[in-house]
Every structure is written in C-alpha cells, then in structure tokens.
Amino acid sequence: MSATRIVITGMGAVTGFGFEWARMWSDMLEGAHCIRPWHPDESGEESFPVRFAAPVDLSRLPAYLEDHPAWRTPLETRSRYGWIAASQAARDSGLDAAAWRNAAVLCASGAPQHVVADMRLTLPENPQERPDGSHLVRRAERVAHDGSLRQGNDRLARVIADHLGCEGPVINVSSACAGAAQAIGNAFHMIRRGEVALAIAGGADSVLNLDTMGALYLLGAASGEQRWGADLCRPFDRDRSGLIAGEGGGFVVLERLEHALARGATPYAEVIGYGSSLDAYKVTAPGPQGRGRRACASASIAARTVTPTRPWRPTPNWCRTAAANTAWTPRAWPGGCCRNGPRTRSWCSRA
Amino acid sequence: MPCANRAVYLHAQAVLNVAGDEPAALRGETPAPRPLSFDPARLAHALATPRLPTDRFDRKIQRSVEPQGLRLLYCAARLARALHALDLPPERVALCAAIPEVDAPSPCWDAVEAMGRQPERPVAGLLANTPPLHALTLLNSSVMAYVAEALHCNGPMGGYCSQANAGLDALIEAVLQVAEDNADAALVISSSPNLTPALYLRDGAGPRETVHGEGAAALLLATAPAASGPRVRIAGHARGYIASAERAEAVLRQVLDQALQGERLALSDVRRIVADRHDPLLAELLRDAPVQAGSRCAVGELGASGLLTDLACVLAEPSTEVWGESHYALLLSHTAAGHVGAVLLAIDEQEKGA
C-alpha cells in the first residue's frame, strides 16, 4: 500500500446539460436528463431509425467560452468538447500556468468522426469502377479539415498538452467505453509512482453522426424505440431497448494530497485504487458470472493507497452501456475506488 | 524511471513486416519500398494480409477484422506457446496494446458505393449495405478482446492509440503491471497503421519523404527470463512531450536522465544505442555516441509497432562478440508529433539458460 495520496482538485464536463460540471450535477440531482429528439445532419430529409440522443446544446455556451480556441481550430467535434472540458478542469483546479510543465495528459478520445462527404471522394467518375483511395488523393484539397482523415485519434491529447504546456507523458487511451476510466487510473498510478506530480485525465466522444450511429444501430446497440419519447432511458426496466447515445467531454485534475493542501486547494475526492481486467467472454457480451467485474474490483481494492475508515465502494465503469442488451468491445472492466476528500464539496463518482 | 519492485524480463518476441516474421531478417537484405497503389508518387513497404492460425482464431475473425488487426493477431498468436508454457492463471496475465485507429474513409465500401449512387438517400444506402458487425470493425480495440480470448489473458489491460509512441506507452504499462505484482506476465501487442490516404493527410503526419511500412510486433514479458537466449531485463524507461520547440532539447535530456537513473548510468556507459540517426534532435544529443539504426531504415516507419520492432531487432542481433557478454542497450524515440521516449535494456549473455 503506497503512502502517496492522490486527490482530484479540478473537474470539467461538457454534456447535453451544458458546459459546466456544476450545472450537470445539479440537474442530475433533480432527476433531469438531457435526452431530446435528434437527427443526423448528414441524412437530410431522410428518416433515421434512431430518433433520440443527448447532444451538446450550443445555445447553452457561456459567453466566457465563446472565444475558446477550440472553436477556431480545425478539430473533430469530440476534440472541441474535450478541450473545453479539460480547460474547465484546469481552471477549476486553480493551478497556475507554471505548474503544468511537469504534468501528464491522459485522454480517451472515442470514435473517429468519419465524414460522409469524405467517403464520397473515393468514388470514381466512371460508375463501373470501384471506390478507391486514389480518387481521394486526387481530391485531397476537398477533404474536410475537421474529420477523421485529417485528425489523428490523439489530436485531443496533443492540443490539451500544447495549450497547457505539458511536458510529461501525453497518452491517448484506446479501450472503448472503458477508456476514460483507464486514463484516470493510469494517471493515478503515474502520480503514485512519482513519474509526474500532476495529471489531467478524462475523455471525449461524439458518435452523433450518420456513420457511427448507423453502425451502432446495425450492431443492435442503439435504441430505435419511440413509444417513450425522450424518456426512453430505462436501463433496469423490462422494456429497456438499448443505449441512448450522447456526446461531450469530461476531465479531472489529479495531484498529490500534500501538494493540493500546500497550495490551499480543496480536493473534491481522493482516488485510492484502480484496477482493470478483460474477461473476453464474447466480443459483444460480458461473462454472465461477472468474472471480469470481480477481478477488476478486487484489483482496485488491492491497489488502494489508504485503508478507508468510512464505508466506501468501488465505482465501476464497465465497458457496457447500462441500457444496452449488447455490449461494446473489448470486454474491459476498469474501475476506480474513490472516497470523499478531506474537505469535500461534492463528488462525481462516474469516470 | 527505474523499474522498481520485481525485475521484468523479455521472455519472447514476435514481429511481422516486409522483411518477414523473424527478427533476424531485419538485419539482412530487405525489399525496396514500392509505389503506393493510391498514390504512385509515394513509396512504402506494403504487406500482404497474414492468414491467422485456425486453431487459435475463429475463421470469422479472419473475414471480419481489417488488416492492421490481423497483423497484430498474427504476431500475438506466435507467442501463444511461450505464454502457455508459463502455466499462469489467466487473471495473472496482463494485456497491453498499441493500436492505431481504423482510418480508411470507410471499411464498408459497398455502403460508400450505394451512397454515391443515391446521394439523396444516404441513410438507406448505409443501412442496406453495412454488415451488422461493421461497428466492431471500426472499433480498433476489438482486437484486444480477440487476443484475450484466444491467449487467455484476462488480467489488467491497457489500450493506447497515440500513433508512434503508443508502443512505448503499452510497454511501460505492461512492465509496471508485472513489476508491481498485478500480473506475473504481460503480452504487449502492437500494429502499424494501414497504408491509407489518411496516413498522409493527417495533421502531424511528419515529413513528406517519410517511408511508411506495415507491420506488427508483440512481446511477452515475465518475471523470469526465457530458458534459452540472452537474459534481457527492462532496466529503465521514460517518456515526455515537446510542447514547444524551444524546450525540445531539455525535454529529451530529462527523458534520457530518467531512463538511466535507475541503473545509475551516464550515456557514455551505454554501449548500444538504437535511434533514428536522421532525426536532428536525436542526432545532436547523440553526436558523440555510436548509434545503431532502428528498423525504420529497413522496413519503414511502423508507427505504433516501431519501438517494439526495434526492441526485437536488438535482441536478434548476435551481440557477444561486438558488445560483450553483459551490456546495456538504449532505445530512443522522437515522434513527429513531439513525443520522446527511452527504454533501457540490461542484456546478459553470461547467464544463458539460467
């Protein structure tokens, strides 16, 4: 058990609730949701089988974020939301600019944003021929600057590091829905081992486009249910029908407890353990005996940095949406054990 | 950083690239790069998609996984026997992966064609022509589940996708999982990106003259060395990021110092250094040191599998006559995106078979 204690001192979230985590938290405590009618932009007038989602509502953008460089930089949607969430977390932490030099950035960045117009650039003039990359290369100047062909999957991690001036490890995590939990867990380990003193970790995603949502619907993951209207999220109901996709970004700032207290910061929570596992039962379903979940929870308990004096529980982030009957791959089960910090304001337990 | 706690050894390795699937082949004659089919003005080392062993992977995987995933699975399968011989419970085997995103315009060409025929009806074209498991094809980390299932590694996991430095991130995570007793062995798996237009269009793609290659590499780490061959311990590692050009040299020196500090070494104590001699930053730092070229010169820039391929290549070279029976090897990397990394190996030929 390590003597190094690690706390969360900054948070940022961009969701359908808005651009500030406190708003999301207060709305959720009131039982609100941000699911509403949705339609992919690329589908025009054509009907799409998934009718509801939780998109980010740009009309809720606060005035002080209107000049954020994320809006002026060619980026995928997920990266814009992630960068703003990371900036919010950094600002929330109260750390000064010089502190970020020795920080790590760990980021789970979700699904690439394939642009339908880019796909069409692969089509030949002669309809007898097959789509080919050579047509795309010939039309390279027409490739969207904010789509997956121009934007690497690690772009978000790098823009955050460049913006904050971080010279520690800059890591892009790729483990599907478990990615942000892995990012936070890896950050926790890196600080505990002494590799860095500070880290900003989290994730961002936006699957609300024709290509990705079409693929999720065909996989049987996304709900096409319409009878409940916007209230279709009912994961423990016998009429549950699948996942309702959202988009956004969420980041936290982690640092050593003594460092936080020395600079007068108020920790939100202490991270005391992290574990992960891959049960690989099926590529679309976790093992029914919960072997992966057990292994993950056991590892996070074994890795804890302190012995809790109050009741506590692991807060898992299974790689499976609560509402879905099929699961994303891989069978990954990272989860973190957290407990309230010494001077708690509130605690958001989902990674 | 020093590798504290338990010592971690390289137990077995597998590679796949245009030179073949034996690490030693990297030191021989390798084919010249050839023009790309989609852009003949560029040269690259394209690789035929490998056939997976059917006793290890379901035939559906061969049909449904795209080429970079198949290369990775091919290399992972070649370590199955060595992993099985360790006779460990699956929960004590970690799996760490360095996997590029799937970056073709769309792997589902039938849907692209259908949308081209009827641009006013993209939804109908997409849904009618996309296979149900298409989402799993797009999801690069699907291959981790296939490896975990086939090779029975259900312990700690970590998936990384930061282009060229992802291999180092996966290696470091695997080393630490074993060193800190969260696992008794770890598989580190990696693949290069597919050669697609996106590789060249992307932000941070690197200089135009870069010759890319397709390949994969996998390592098996354990708490004991292999029964035969040199005894190779992961003795140190470090990584950093150059956020501003004027800090490049300082970041590189800091990474170097961190990698060497655990063994109390100076750069002059390291007899083998593997790095890209054409990288101006590395060349400046290493101007007085003997530097070996990495795999890049032979088989192209392999992205996420480059570092692991270099590592396998170092071990494939007969070393006793040149380097002595015990020596250190340092692998240094600097990516086009600004990542800097170092891995220090302690290689001991004396205790072969111990």
XYZ file of C-alpha atoms in Angstrom:
705
model
C 0.000 0.000 0.000
C 1.525 3.308 -1.097
C 1.755 6.249 1.274
C 1.197 8.681 -1.578
C -2.345 10.003 -1.530
C -3.851 11.394 -4.699
C -6.784 13.734 -4.924
C -8.966 15.317 -7.562
C -8.816 19.101 -7.464
C -10.379 20.173 -10.730
C -13.269 18.995 -12.867
C -14.717 19.911 -16.218
C -17.627 18.467 -18.153
C -19.295 19.296 -21.443
C -22.573 17.411 -21.834
C -26.107 17.849 -23.038
C -26.688 19.670 -19.775
C -24.275 22.414 -20.740
C -20.650 23.384 -20.465
C -20.122 23.389 -16.692
C -19.972 20.350 -14.451
C -21.835 22.038 -11.606
C -24.860 22.543 -13.816
C -24.800 18.905 -14.906
C -24.506 17.770 -11.297
C -27.364 19.914 -10.004
C -29.640 18.924 -12.889
C -28.898 15.237 -12.325
C -29.618 15.542 -8.614
C -33.023 16.840 -9.594
C -33.600 13.769 -11.746
C -33.377 15.652 -15.031
C -31.970 14.233 -18.263
C -30.775 15.896 -21.446
C -32.147 13.417 -23.987
C -34.141 15.021 -26.777
C -35.171 14.408 -30.377
C -32.148 14.078 -32.634
C -31.453 13.564 -36.315
C -28.056 13.141 -38.041
C -27.136 16.239 -40.039
C -25.909 14.175 -42.994
C -29.220 12.400 -43.563
C -31.069 15.442 -44.884
C -34.811 14.852 -45.055
C -34.450 11.098 -44.872
C -35.750 9.256 -41.825
C -33.182 7.732 -39.453
C -34.221 4.871 -37.149
C -32.623 6.363 -34.024
C -34.714 9.365 -33.009
C -33.330 10.394 -29.621
C -29.912 11.271 -28.248
C -28.230 13.582 -25.770
C -26.398 16.102 -27.959
C -24.473 19.073 -26.641
C -26.662 22.157 -26.861
C -24.560 25.009 -28.227
C -27.182 27.543 -27.179
C -26.028 26.905 -23.606
C -22.466 28.012 -24.331
C -21.484 30.578 -21.694
C -20.181 33.885 -23.002
C -16.752 33.349 -21.438
C -16.244 30.224 -23.585
C -17.212 31.795 -26.880
C -13.584 32.778 -27.520
C -12.086 29.397 -26.614
C -9.524 28.366 -29.267
C -11.366 25.067 -29.739
C -13.918 26.893 -31.886
C -11.233 28.388 -34.148
C -9.054 25.281 -34.573
C -9.799 22.566 -37.138
C -10.911 19.724 -34.851
C -13.401 16.915 -34.691
C -16.482 17.603 -32.559
C -15.260 15.279 -29.788
C -11.962 17.153 -29.564
C -13.684 20.525 -29.256
C -15.807 19.317 -26.352
C -12.880 17.526 -24.742
C -10.573 20.522 -24.990
C -13.173 22.793 -23.408
C -13.822 20.265 -20.635
C -10.075 19.980 -19.983
C -9.720 23.767 -19.905
C -12.575 23.942 -17.419
C -10.912 21.312 -15.216
C -7.567 23.132 -15.345
C -9.214 26.411 -14.470
C -11.271 24.771 -11.726
C -8.097 23.355 -10.136
C -6.683 26.844 -9.589
C -3.190 25.717 -10.623
C -1.008 28.408 -12.110
C 0.400 28.117 -15.619
C 3.910 27.130 -14.495
C 2.616 24.070 -12.641
C 1.518 22.389 -15.857
C 5.015 21.953 -17.296
C 5.580 18.670 -15.443
C 2.065 17.386 -15.946
C 0.831 14.363 -17.852
C -2.158 14.359 -20.188
C -4.188 11.177 -20.473
C -7.100 11.160 -22.805
C -9.618 8.654 -24.122
C -10.917 10.021 -27.346
C -13.638 7.663 -28.550
C -14.683 7.085 -32.131
C -13.165 8.843 -35.149
C -15.606 11.141 -36.935
C -15.947 9.724 -40.422
C -17.339 12.361 -42.749
C -19.761 11.113 -45.409
C -18.577 13.777 -47.872
C -15.019 12.449 -47.472
C -16.183 8.921 -48.189
C -17.766 10.151 -51.404
C -14.403 11.499 -52.532
C -13.320 7.894 -53.019
C -15.956 7.356 -55.713
C -14.793 7.255 -59.349
C -16.243 9.344 -62.157
C -16.910 6.110 -64.049
C -19.670 4.234 -62.180
C -18.306 0.909 -63.466
C -15.217 1.308 -61.291
C -14.937 0.640 -57.556
C -14.286 3.290 -54.875
C -10.583 3.787 -54.417
C -8.143 5.817 -52.338
C -6.544 7.197 -55.487
C -9.653 9.292 -56.174
C -9.460 10.651 -52.659
C -5.789 11.566 -53.000
C -6.541 13.385 -56.261
C -9.199 15.405 -54.440
C -7.176 15.856 -51.253
C -7.797 19.586 -51.047
C -11.511 18.826 -50.601
C -11.017 16.529 -47.605
C -12.651 18.041 -44.519
C -10.209 19.522 -42.029
C -12.382 18.565 -39.069
C -12.918 14.902 -39.942
C -11.086 11.663 -39.195
C -8.949 11.729 -42.340
C -7.206 14.886 -41.156
C -7.455 14.417 -37.398
C -5.464 11.714 -35.647
C -7.046 9.914 -32.722
C -4.522 11.502 -30.372
C -5.239 15.044 -31.554
C -7.192 15.952 -28.406
C -4.411 14.798 -26.069
C -1.910 16.887 -28.019
C -3.969 20.073 -28.181
C -4.505 19.925 -24.425
C -0.771 19.397 -23.853
C 0.166 22.172 -26.265
C -2.345 24.566 -24.710
C -1.247 23.932 -21.123
C 2.446 23.459 -21.967
C 2.625 19.923 -20.537
C 5.951 18.106 -20.943
C 5.053 14.907 -19.137
C 3.691 11.831 -20.899
C 0.907 12.653 -23.360
C -1.107 9.495 -23.728
C -4.116 8.674 -25.845
C -6.068 5.750 -24.444
C -7.989 3.418 -26.716
C -10.096 0.939 -24.786
C -13.581 1.919 -25.940
C -16.114 2.780 -23.217
C -13.587 1.918 -20.518
C -11.125 4.475 -21.890
C -11.677 7.444 -19.584
C -11.601 5.209 -16.501
C -8.318 3.779 -17.761
C -6.997 7.305 -18.338
C -7.812 8.308 -14.764
C -6.471 5.032 -13.383
C -3.221 5.351 -15.332
C -2.875 8.970 -14.150
C -3.384 7.827 -10.560
C -0.631 5.226 -10.959
C 1.751 7.676 -12.644
C 1.500 10.162 -9.774
C 1.734 7.424 -7.166
C 4.890 6.042 -8.774
C 6.428 9.508 -8.961
C 6.554 9.693 -12.750
C 4.716 13.045 -12.659
C 3.390 15.348 -9.951
C 0.232 16.342 -11.733
C -2.085 14.949 -14.399
C -5.161 15.902 -16.315
C -7.169 12.868 -17.375
C -10.509 12.086 -18.925
C -12.129 11.565 -22.259
C -14.354 12.905 -25.002
C -16.566 11.386 -27.636
C -19.181 12.237 -30.187
C -20.867 9.405 -32.021
C -23.781 11.539 -33.155
C -23.139 11.287 -36.865
C -24.564 9.119 -39.618
C -21.656 6.693 -39.996
C -21.128 5.817 -36.335
C -24.763 5.856 -35.240
C -25.692 3.790 -38.283
C -23.072 1.223 -37.285
C -24.248 1.215 -33.655
C -27.861 0.742 -34.739
C -26.971 -2.165 -37.013
C -24.999 -3.755 -34.195
C -28.181 -3.756 -32.127
C -26.735 -1.424 -29.521
C -28.581 1.849 -30.170
C -32.250 2.102 -29.277
C -34.728 2.894 -32.023
C -37.598 2.930 -29.505
C -40.086 5.757 -29.941
C -43.033 5.000 -27.671
C -41.497 6.641 -24.599
C -40.464 9.807 -26.357
C -37.446 11.450 -24.756
C -37.945 9.381 -21.584
C -36.741 6.160 -23.209
C -33.684 5.759 -20.964
C -34.816 2.978 -18.613
C -31.889 0.602 -18.131
C -33.481 -1.553 -15.443
C -36.945 -1.733 -16.991
C -38.229 -4.855 -18.721
C -38.943 -2.589 -21.705
C -35.358 -1.418 -21.959
C -34.359 -1.191 -25.597
C -30.716 -0.214 -25.946
C -28.320 2.652 -25.471
C -29.141 6.289 -25.993
C -26.004 7.943 -27.265
C -24.710 11.248 -26.000
C -21.672 13.364 -26.704
C -19.339 15.546 -24.719
C -16.142 15.543 -22.720
C -15.105 15.110 -19.106
C -11.750 15.726 -17.422
C -10.344 15.766 -13.904
C -7.113 17.127 -12.460
C -5.200 14.783 -10.162
C -2.350 15.680 -7.830
C -0.747 14.596 -4.570
C -2.777 15.444 -1.472
C 0.053 17.318 0.226
C 0.650 19.363 -2.922
C -3.026 20.290 -3.092
C -3.235 21.239 0.574
C 0.018 23.206 0.452
C -1.373 25.479 -2.229
C -4.695 25.854 -0.463
C -6.763 23.803 -2.889
C -9.899 21.981 -1.868
C -9.921 18.373 -3.063
C -13.180 17.046 -4.415
C -12.257 13.439 -3.763
C -9.417 11.055 -3.166
C -8.636 8.277 -5.606
C -7.498 5.282 -3.580
C -7.320 2.449 -6.067
C -7.656 1.359 -9.654
C -7.959 -1.978 -11.377
C -8.784 -3.331 -14.780
C -9.398 -6.647 -16.487
C -10.507 -8.151 -19.777
C -12.883 -11.057 -19.459
C -13.151 -11.653 -23.250
C -16.203 -13.832 -22.789
C -17.702 -12.748 -26.091
C -16.794 -9.841 -28.289
C -20.248 -8.331 -27.691
C -21.125 -9.546 -24.202
C -19.508 -9.836 -20.781
C -19.319 -13.124 -18.925
C -22.560 -13.905 -17.092
C -20.705 -14.890 -13.921
C -19.192 -11.429 -13.594
C -15.630 -12.748 -13.560
C -14.218 -9.626 -15.204
C -16.049 -7.308 -12.840
C -14.858 -9.269 -9.820
C -11.247 -9.243 -10.998
C -11.371 -5.526 -11.658
C -12.945 -4.643 -8.332
C -10.515 -6.898 -6.463
C -7.560 -5.279 -8.193
C -8.752 -1.775 -7.347
C -9.227 -2.748 -3.708
C -5.819 -4.415 -3.559
C -4.187 -1.347 -5.099
C -5.732 1.106 -2.664
C -3.483 3.723 -1.142
C -5.266 4.032 2.208
C -7.449 1.903 4.437
C -10.867 3.506 4.436
C -12.243 4.479 7.837
C -15.695 5.098 6.447
C -17.984 2.988 4.262
C -16.855 3.088 0.662
C -17.477 1.232 -2.528
C -15.778 0.655 -5.843
C -17.274 2.799 -8.604
C -17.001 0.682 -11.683
C -17.170 1.848 -15.251
C -17.996 -1.283 -17.151
C -17.439 -1.284 -20.851
C -21.099 -1.882 -21.441
C -23.848 0.666 -21.555
C -26.353 0.202 -18.775
C -29.273 0.242 -21.173
C -27.926 -1.990 -23.896
C -28.511 -5.676 -24.334
C -25.374 -5.974 -26.405
C -22.011 -4.680 -25.323
C -19.221 -2.746 -26.873
C -15.906 -4.453 -27.254
C -13.458 -5.214 -25.799
C -14.506 -6.868 -22.601
C -12.738 -4.387 -20.455
C -13.616 -3.684 -16.875
C -11.613 -0.857 -15.397
C -12.916 0.799 -12.285
C -11.668 3.113 -9.583
C -12.215 3.127 -5.863
C -12.812 6.627 -4.610
C -13.779 8.164 -1.347
C -14.692 11.658 -0.401
C -11.819 14.011 0.165
C -10.946 15.607 3.476
C -12.764 18.802 2.584
C -15.454 17.620 0.274
C -17.589 19.832 -1.833
C -19.216 17.081 -3.831
C -18.197 14.002 -5.676
C -18.978 12.772 -9.126
C -18.179 9.084 -8.975
C -18.505 8.130 -12.649
C -15.244 8.275 -14.513
C 12.043 5.833 -14.395
C 13.735 2.915 -12.680
C 11.827 -0.355 -12.756
C 11.201 -0.765 -9.047
C 9.869 -3.843 -7.314
C 10.108 -7.081 -9.269
C 12.514 -7.432 -12.171
C 10.796 -7.765 -15.539
C 12.343 -9.792 -18.349
C 11.660 -10.087 -22.005
C 10.572 -13.682 -22.434
C 9.677 -13.941 -26.123
C 9.047 -11.711 -29.107
C 7.367 -11.861 -32.496
C 7.457 -9.495 -35.435
C 5.859 -9.202 -38.839
C 6.973 -6.759 -41.506
C 8.116 -6.664 -45.089
C 11.352 -8.409 -44.108
C 9.428 -11.410 -42.805
C 8.349 -12.720 -39.447
C 11.740 -13.383 -37.894
C 13.526 -10.548 -36.084
C 16.874 -11.612 -37.542
C 15.549 -10.891 -41.031
C 15.647 -7.186 -40.213
C 19.428 -7.329 -40.233
C 19.585 -8.829 -43.695
C 18.602 -7.637 -47.135
C 15.108 -6.166 -47.148
C 12.930 -5.368 -50.145
C 12.954 -1.845 -51.531
C 9.850 0.262 -50.920
C 7.323 0.299 -53.734
C 4.893 2.908 -55.071
C 1.556 3.045 -53.298
C -1.454 1.933 -55.314
C -3.427 5.042 -54.396
C -0.524 7.471 -54.779
C 2.294 6.154 -57.004
C 4.459 9.180 -56.227
C 4.962 7.837 -52.710
C 6.980 4.790 -51.723
C 6.075 2.481 -48.871
C 6.522 -1.061 -47.557
C 3.077 -2.620 -48.008
C 2.467 -6.054 -46.539
C 0.122 -8.819 -47.605
C -2.553 -9.528 -45.018
C -1.471 -12.561 -43.000
C -3.541 -15.722 -42.528
C -4.383 -16.411 -38.915
C -3.887 -19.886 -37.474
C -7.320 -21.502 -37.454
C -6.562 -23.494 -34.313
C -6.221 -20.220 -32.448
C -8.754 -17.843 -34.045
C -12.239 -18.374 -35.447
C -12.436 -18.083 -39.243
C -14.962 -15.260 -38.812
C -12.186 -13.144 -37.334
C -10.082 -13.578 -40.464
C -13.031 -12.352 -42.528
C -14.231 -9.500 -40.336
C -11.104 -7.861 -38.885
C -9.307 -5.306 -41.022
C -5.608 -5.755 -41.952
C -3.921 -3.905 -39.072
C -5.884 -6.019 -36.606
C -4.984 -9.227 -38.449
C -1.283 -8.370 -38.379
C -1.476 -7.818 -34.653
C -3.367 -11.082 -34.077
C -0.838 -12.965 -36.194
C 2.030 -11.764 -34.001
C 0.136 -12.404 -30.792
C -0.611 -15.979 -31.868
C 3.103 -16.649 -32.322
C 3.619 -16.012 -28.613
C 0.841 -18.378 -27.542
C 3.139 -21.336 -26.972
C 5.593 -19.354 -24.854
C 2.754 -17.898 -22.795
C 1.137 -21.292 -22.331
C 4.440 -22.717 -21.130
C 4.450 -20.246 -18.246
C 1.358 -22.030 -16.928
C -0.222 -18.971 -15.322
C -3.838 -18.338 -14.356
C -5.468 -16.058 -16.988
C -6.136 -13.406 -14.327
C -2.377 -13.044 -13.803
C -1.624 -12.243 -17.438
C -1.862 -8.562 -18.447
C -2.602 -7.384 -21.956
C -1.409 -4.013 -23.202
C -1.977 -2.906 -26.773
C -0.738 -0.183 -29.110
C -3.348 0.055 -31.811
C -3.821 2.736 -34.455
C -7.325 3.923 -35.225
C -9.063 2.389 -38.220
C -8.638 5.256 -40.619
C -9.899 4.219 -44.009
C -12.635 6.523 -45.361
C -14.941 3.659 -44.506
C -14.128 -0.037 -44.436
C -17.583 -0.644 -45.809
C -17.108 0.098 -49.496
C -20.492 -1.262 -50.568
C -22.167 1.402 -48.455
C -19.960 4.111 -49.937
C -20.925 2.988 -53.430
C -24.616 2.894 -52.544
C -24.461 6.422 -51.120
C -22.730 7.522 -54.312
C -25.477 6.028 -56.464
C -28.212 7.710 -54.446
C -26.703 10.730 -52.666
C -30.157 11.969 -51.693
C -30.754 8.750 -49.708
C -27.598 8.214 -47.616
C -29.421 6.501 -44.744
C -30.973 3.827 -46.958
C -27.650 3.256 -48.702
C -25.749 2.987 -45.426
C -28.158 0.704 -43.597
C -28.837 -1.630 -46.506
C -25.172 -2.177 -47.338
C -23.389 -2.236 -43.987
C -22.802 -5.585 -42.285
C -24.203 -5.827 -38.740
C -20.754 -6.149 -37.154
C -19.331 -3.154 -39.008
C -19.089 -1.210 -35.726
C -16.708 -3.805 -34.341
C -14.524 -3.399 -37.415
C -14.361 0.337 -36.820
C -13.502 -0.158 -33.172
C -9.748 -0.633 -33.084
C -9.715 -2.098 -29.572
C -11.862 -5.075 -30.663
C -8.621 -6.915 -31.330
C -7.773 -6.802 -27.630
C -10.822 -8.925 -26.903
C -9.809 -11.436 -29.579
C -6.306 -11.744 -28.154
C -7.576 -12.035 -24.586
C -9.967 -14.782 -25.622
C -7.505 -16.758 -27.732
C -4.465 -16.497 -25.462
C -6.271 -16.420 -22.116
C -5.014 -13.129 -20.781
C -7.743 -11.752 -18.546
C -5.665 -9.701 -16.119
C -5.019 -5.946 -16.166
C -5.465 -4.280 -19.541
C -4.445 -1.071 -21.253
C -5.135 0.102 -24.794
C -3.187 3.002 -26.329
C -3.526 4.831 -29.596
C -1.132 7.763 -29.691
C 0.379 6.985 -33.054
C 4.111 6.261 -32.925
C 4.524 6.486 -29.146
C 1.670 4.117 -28.320
C 4.080 1.169 -28.351
C 6.121 2.757 -25.582
C 3.003 3.537 -23.533
C 1.836 -0.066 -23.843
C 5.290 -1.425 -22.980
C 5.637 0.777 -19.891
C 2.187 -0.138 -18.611
C 2.925 -3.833 -19.101
C 6.292 -3.590 -17.362
C 4.758 -1.837 -14.373
C 1.845 -4.271 -14.064
C 4.361 -7.099 -13.735
C 6.852 -5.136 -11.614
C 4.144 -4.148 -9.141
C 2.819 -7.702 -8.873
C -0.540 -7.048 -10.504
C 0.366 -9.688 -13.061
C 3.010 -12.385 -13.480
C 3.320 -11.951 -17.214
C 2.203 -9.438 -19.783
C 1.582 -9.513 -23.503
C 2.398 -6.312 -25.329
C 0.826 -6.231 -28.779
C 1.103 -3.606 -31.485
C 0.435 -2.896 -35.113
C 1.393 -0.226 -37.602
C -1.399 1.741 -39.246
C -2.709 0.512 -42.577
C -1.280 2.303 -45.583
C -4.243 4.509 -46.454
C -4.570 8.111 -47.674
C -5.316 9.222 -44.111
C -1.789 8.336 -43.057
C -0.518 11.072 -45.352
C -3.341 13.596 -44.990
C -3.358 13.682 -41.226
C -2.265 16.520 -39.014
C 1.190 15.694 -37.667
C 1.852 13.131 -40.400
C 5.538 14.008 -40.493
C 7.787 14.899 -43.421
C 6.555 14.062 -46.918
C 9.594 11.905 -47.603
C 8.793 9.522 -44.740
C 8.634 5.945 -45.988
C 5.919 4.157 -44.059
C 5.627 0.425 -43.658
C 3.070 -2.087 -42.499
C 3.933 -4.459 -39.718
C 3.238 -5.657 -36.221
C 5.207 -6.701 -33.160
C 4.424 -8.442 -29.895
C 6.422 -9.095 -26.739
C 5.918 -11.426 -23.820
C 7.203 -10.087 -20.505
C 7.620 -12.199 -17.395
C 9.307 -12.257 -14.015
C 11.928 -14.697 -15.272
C 13.993 -14.702 -18.460
C 13.487 -17.251 -21.204
C 15.211 -20.614 -20.722
C 17.362 -20.038 -23.770
C 18.856 -16.962 -25.353
C 20.161 -13.851 -23.662
C 18.810 -12.672 -20.351
C 17.101 -9.343 -21.123
C 15.797 -7.171 -18.315
C 13.789 -3.988 -18.826
C 16.060 -1.777 -16.742
C 14.540 1.654 -17.253
C 12.095 3.717 -19.236
C 10.923 7.298 -19.577
C 8.717 9.437 -21.777
C 7.865 13.077 -22.311
C 6.330 15.515 -24.739
C 7.722 18.549 -26.507
C 5.001 21.166 -26.166
C 7.177 23.978 -27.505
C 10.107 23.714 -29.896
C 12.493 25.733 -27.742
C 12.152 23.168 -24.951
C 12.884 20.158 -27.183
C 16.436 19.513 -26.054
C 15.588 19.982 -22.377
C 12.723 17.506 -22.591
C 14.882 14.957 -24.389
C 17.660 15.256 -21.819
C 15.192 14.884 -18.981
C 13.765 11.728 -20.550
C 17.248 10.342 -21.061
C 18.255 11.047 -17.461
C 15.103 9.401 -16.126
C 15.677 6.278 -18.195
C 19.263 5.913 -16.977
C 18.887 6.913 -13.326
C 17.638 3.571 -12.021
C 20.855 1.836 -13.058
C 22.964 4.904 -12.106
C 24.286 5.182 -15.637
C 25.566 8.011 -17.774
C 25.007 7.963 -21.513
C 28.654 7.050 -22.016
C 28.089 3.830 -20.034
C 25.619 2.564 -22.595
C 27.328 0.623 -25.342
C 24.421 0.116 -27.702
C 22.118 2.972 -28.654
C 19.332 2.490 -31.170
C 17.824 5.664 -32.599
C 16.937 7.405 -35.820
C 20.204 8.981 -36.902
C 18.380 11.268 -39.309
C 16.349 12.899 -36.548
C 18.070 16.263 -35.929
C 17.163 16.355 -32.235
C 18.456 12.852 -31.527
C 21.483 13.343 -33.761
C 22.519 16.412 -31.770
C 22.194 14.647 -28.442
C 23.984 11.523 -29.646
C 26.650 13.129 -31.826
C 29.499 11.559 -29.859
C 27.817 8.199 -29.315
C 27.808 5.128 -31.539
C 24.270 4.831 -32.807
C 22.637 1.867 -34.494
C 19.800 2.491 -36.914
C 16.432 1.125 -35.953
C 14.067 -0.918 -38.058
C 12.785 2.184 -39.827
C 15.601 2.171 -42.336
C 14.852 -1.406 -43.315
C 11.084 -1.789 -43.200
C 9.737 1.764 -42.989
C 8.105 3.807 -40.285
C 5.944 1.295 -38.421
C 4.107 3.732 -36.161
C 2.772 2.095 -33.018
C 4.781 -1.087 -33.631
C 8.073 0.672 -34.429
C 9.599 0.633 -30.955
C 8.655 -2.976 -30.235
C 10.086 -3.995 -33.602
C 13.330 -2.173 -32.758
C 13.454 -3.967 -29.453
C 13.011 -7.369 -31.068
C 15.622 -6.409 -33.620
C 18.196 -5.553 -30.939
C 17.772 -8.959 -29.393
C 18.035 -10.761 -32.693
C 21.496 -9.473 -33.361
C 24.382 -11.648 -32.189
C 25.901 -9.407 -29.584
C 28.537 -11.177 -27.547
C 31.384 -10.636 -29.982
C 30.613 -6.972 -30.522
C 29.182 -5.757 -27.271
C 30.481 -8.140 -24.665
C 28.641 -10.656 -22.549
C 26.869 -8.089 -20.383
C 25.852 -4.704 -21.635
C 23.109 -2.110 -21.764
C 21.104 -1.143 -24.823
C 19.183 2.109 -25.006
C 16.357 2.714 -27.463
C 15.445 6.341 -28.038
C 12.479 7.637 -29.978
C 11.221 11.038 -31.066
C 7.937 11.146 -32.958
C 6.782 13.684 -35.500
C 4.032 14.680 -33.069
C 6.552 15.578 -30.342
C 6.644 12.516 -28.098
C 10.034 11.497 -26.737
C 10.702 8.085 -25.238
C 13.504 5.872 -23.960
C 13.801 2.218 -22.977
C 16.887 0.794 -21.305
C 17.636 -2.924 -21.596
C 20.155 -4.853 -19.497
C 21.365 -7.727 -21.671
C 23.332 -10.553 -20.156
C 24.663 -13.369 -22.310
C 26.570 -14.972 -19.411
C 23.543 -16.376 -17.687
C 22.094 -18.014 -20.735
C 19.977 -20.922 -19.644
C 19.901 -19.829 -16.027
